Each structure stands twice: as C-alpha cells, then as structure tokens.
CSV table of C-alpha atoms in Angstrom, one decimal:
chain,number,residue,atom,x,y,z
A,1,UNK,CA,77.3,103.2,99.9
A,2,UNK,CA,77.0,105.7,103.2
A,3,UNK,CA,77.2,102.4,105.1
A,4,UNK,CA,80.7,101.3,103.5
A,5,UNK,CA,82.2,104.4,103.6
A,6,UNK,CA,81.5,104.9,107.7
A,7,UNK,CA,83.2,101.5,108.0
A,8,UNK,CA,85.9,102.5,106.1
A,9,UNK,CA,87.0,105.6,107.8
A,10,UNK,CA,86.3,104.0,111.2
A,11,UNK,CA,88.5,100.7,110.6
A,12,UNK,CA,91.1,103.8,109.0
A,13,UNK,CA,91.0,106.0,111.6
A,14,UNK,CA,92.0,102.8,114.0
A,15,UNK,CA,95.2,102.3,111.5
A,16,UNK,CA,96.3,106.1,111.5
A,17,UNK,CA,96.0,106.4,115.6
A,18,UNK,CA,97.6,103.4,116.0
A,19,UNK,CA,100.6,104.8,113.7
A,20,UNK,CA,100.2,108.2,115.2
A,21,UNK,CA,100.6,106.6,118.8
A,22,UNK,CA,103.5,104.2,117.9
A,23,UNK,CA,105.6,107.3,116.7
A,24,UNK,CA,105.0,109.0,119.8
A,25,UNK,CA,105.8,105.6,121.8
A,26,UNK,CA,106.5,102.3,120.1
A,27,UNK,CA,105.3,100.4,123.2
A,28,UNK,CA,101.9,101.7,123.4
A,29,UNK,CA,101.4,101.8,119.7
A,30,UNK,CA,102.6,97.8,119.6
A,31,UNK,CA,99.7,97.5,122.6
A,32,UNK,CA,96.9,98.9,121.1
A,33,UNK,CA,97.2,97.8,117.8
A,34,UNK,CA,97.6,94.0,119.6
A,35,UNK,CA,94.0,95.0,120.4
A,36,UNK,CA,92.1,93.0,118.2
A,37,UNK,CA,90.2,96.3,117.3
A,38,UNK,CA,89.7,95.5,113.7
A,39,UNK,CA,88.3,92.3,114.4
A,40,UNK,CA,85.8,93.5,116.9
A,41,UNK,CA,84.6,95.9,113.9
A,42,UNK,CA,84.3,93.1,111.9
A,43,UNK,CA,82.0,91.3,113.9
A,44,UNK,CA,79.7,94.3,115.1
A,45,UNK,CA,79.6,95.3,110.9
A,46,UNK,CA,78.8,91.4,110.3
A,47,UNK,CA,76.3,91.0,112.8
A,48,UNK,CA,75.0,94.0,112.1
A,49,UNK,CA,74.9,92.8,108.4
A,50,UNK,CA,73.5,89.3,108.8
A,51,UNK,CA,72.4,88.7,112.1
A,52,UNK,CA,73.7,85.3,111.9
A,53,UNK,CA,75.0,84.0,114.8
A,54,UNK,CA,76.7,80.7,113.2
A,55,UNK,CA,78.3,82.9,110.2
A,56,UNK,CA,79.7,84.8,113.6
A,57,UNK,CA,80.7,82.0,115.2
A,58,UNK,CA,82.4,80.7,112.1
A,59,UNK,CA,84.1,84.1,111.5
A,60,UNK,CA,85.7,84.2,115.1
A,61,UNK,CA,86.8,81.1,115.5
A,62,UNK,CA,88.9,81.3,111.8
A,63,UNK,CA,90.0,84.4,113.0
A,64,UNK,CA,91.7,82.6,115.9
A,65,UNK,CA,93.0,80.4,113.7
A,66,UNK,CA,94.8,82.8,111.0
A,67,UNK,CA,96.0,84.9,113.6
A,68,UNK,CA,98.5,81.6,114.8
A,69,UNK,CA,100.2,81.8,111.3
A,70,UNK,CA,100.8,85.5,111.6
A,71,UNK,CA,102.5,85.9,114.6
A,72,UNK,CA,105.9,84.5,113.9
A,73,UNK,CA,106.2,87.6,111.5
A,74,UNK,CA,106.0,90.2,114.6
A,75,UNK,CA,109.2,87.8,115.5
A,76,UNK,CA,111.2,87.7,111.8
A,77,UNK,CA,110.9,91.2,111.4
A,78,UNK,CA,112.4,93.1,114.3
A,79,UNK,CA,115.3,89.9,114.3
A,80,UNK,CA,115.6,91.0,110.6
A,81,UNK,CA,116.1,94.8,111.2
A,82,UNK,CA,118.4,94.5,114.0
A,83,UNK,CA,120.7,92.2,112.0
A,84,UNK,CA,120.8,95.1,109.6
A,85,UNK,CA,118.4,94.0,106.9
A,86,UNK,CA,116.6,96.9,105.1
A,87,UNK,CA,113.0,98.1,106.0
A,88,UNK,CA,111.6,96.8,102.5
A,89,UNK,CA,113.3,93.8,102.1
A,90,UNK,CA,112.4,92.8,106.4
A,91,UNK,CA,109.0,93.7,105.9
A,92,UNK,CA,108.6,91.7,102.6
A,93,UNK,CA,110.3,88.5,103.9
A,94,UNK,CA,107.8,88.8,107.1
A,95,UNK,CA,104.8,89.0,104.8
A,96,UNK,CA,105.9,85.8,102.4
A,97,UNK,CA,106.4,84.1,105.9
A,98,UNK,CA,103.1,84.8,107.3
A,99,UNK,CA,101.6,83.7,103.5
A,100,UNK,CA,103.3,80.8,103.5
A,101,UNK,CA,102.5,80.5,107.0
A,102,UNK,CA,98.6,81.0,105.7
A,103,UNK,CA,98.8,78.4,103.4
A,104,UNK,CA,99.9,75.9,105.5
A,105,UNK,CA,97.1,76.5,108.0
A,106,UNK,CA,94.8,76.1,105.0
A,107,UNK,CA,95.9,72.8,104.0
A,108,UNK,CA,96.8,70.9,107.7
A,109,UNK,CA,94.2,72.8,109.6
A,110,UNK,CA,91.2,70.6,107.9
A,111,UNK,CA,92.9,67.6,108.6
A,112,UNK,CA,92.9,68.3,112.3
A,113,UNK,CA,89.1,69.4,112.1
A,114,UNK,CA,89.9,73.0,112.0
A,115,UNK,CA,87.2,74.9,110.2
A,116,UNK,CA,88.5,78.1,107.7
C-alpha cells in the first residue's frame, strides 16, 4: 500500500507543477507537460513491477499508438475557446473527440496489425 501511495503522489506532484508552471507561463507549462513524464513513470513502476521486458515493449508501443488519437483535442479546444465556446462545454467536446477518437484506433488499428 506504501508502494501505491509513493506512485501516487509522485505521478500527482508532476500534475500540480505542471499546473503551477502553466499559470505562471502557458508556454513552459504546455512544454513540460508535452513531456511524456507520466509515461516514463509508468514504465519504470511496470518494470519495476514485472520485469517483463515484452509486457514493456507492449505497453510503449500502445502508448504510441493512443497518443495519435489524442492529439487533435490539443487542436479543438483552443479553436473552441477562441471562437467563444465556454471552458466546460470546449473541454467536454475535446474529450468526446479524443474517445471517439480512441474507439476508432481500437477497431481499425488491428486491421492494420497494430497491437493495443
């Protein structure tokens, strides 16, 4: 239980710096959480976990792979905010895009061989 609550407050303190530096300058904070920080963590926590170099393998490469579907959200949203679309509403329609986004990679990727 020690173990998931260090994980926790690690991957959470990456979250609240990265909002903490955005406030202070929206280009840095847009840098560094482009840093694929959280994913690094995941793999040092799931090697650390399983030792497993194919689960690793596995787990990287889908990452690259559902990473493609979300970026046209970093796209809808500011286009929706600066066309005078709320917060709420912008950040909601960015989320159902990326899910539907998701889904689709789910059900074309495997017929193009790619592994999820």
């Amino acid at each position: 239980m020690i173990y998931f609550a260090i994980k926790a407050a690690l991957s959470g303190l990456i979250v609240a710096a990265v909002s903490e530096i955005a406030r202070r300058s929206p280009g840095v904070g847009a840098l560094v959480a482009s840093l694929p920080l959280i994913s690094i963590l995941g793999m040092m926590w799931l090697w650390r976990d399983t030792a497993d170099p194919l689960r690793l393998a596995n787990h990287a490469e889908a990452t690259f792979w559902y990473v493609l579907p979300s970026l046209p959200m970093f796209l809808l949203i500011p286009m929706l905010l600066r066309n005078g679309v709320g917060f709420w509403t912008s950040l909601i329609a960015g989320c159902v895009l990326t899910i539907a986004l998701y889904l689709a990679m789910t059900v074309i990727g495997p017929r193009f061989g790619v592994k999820l």
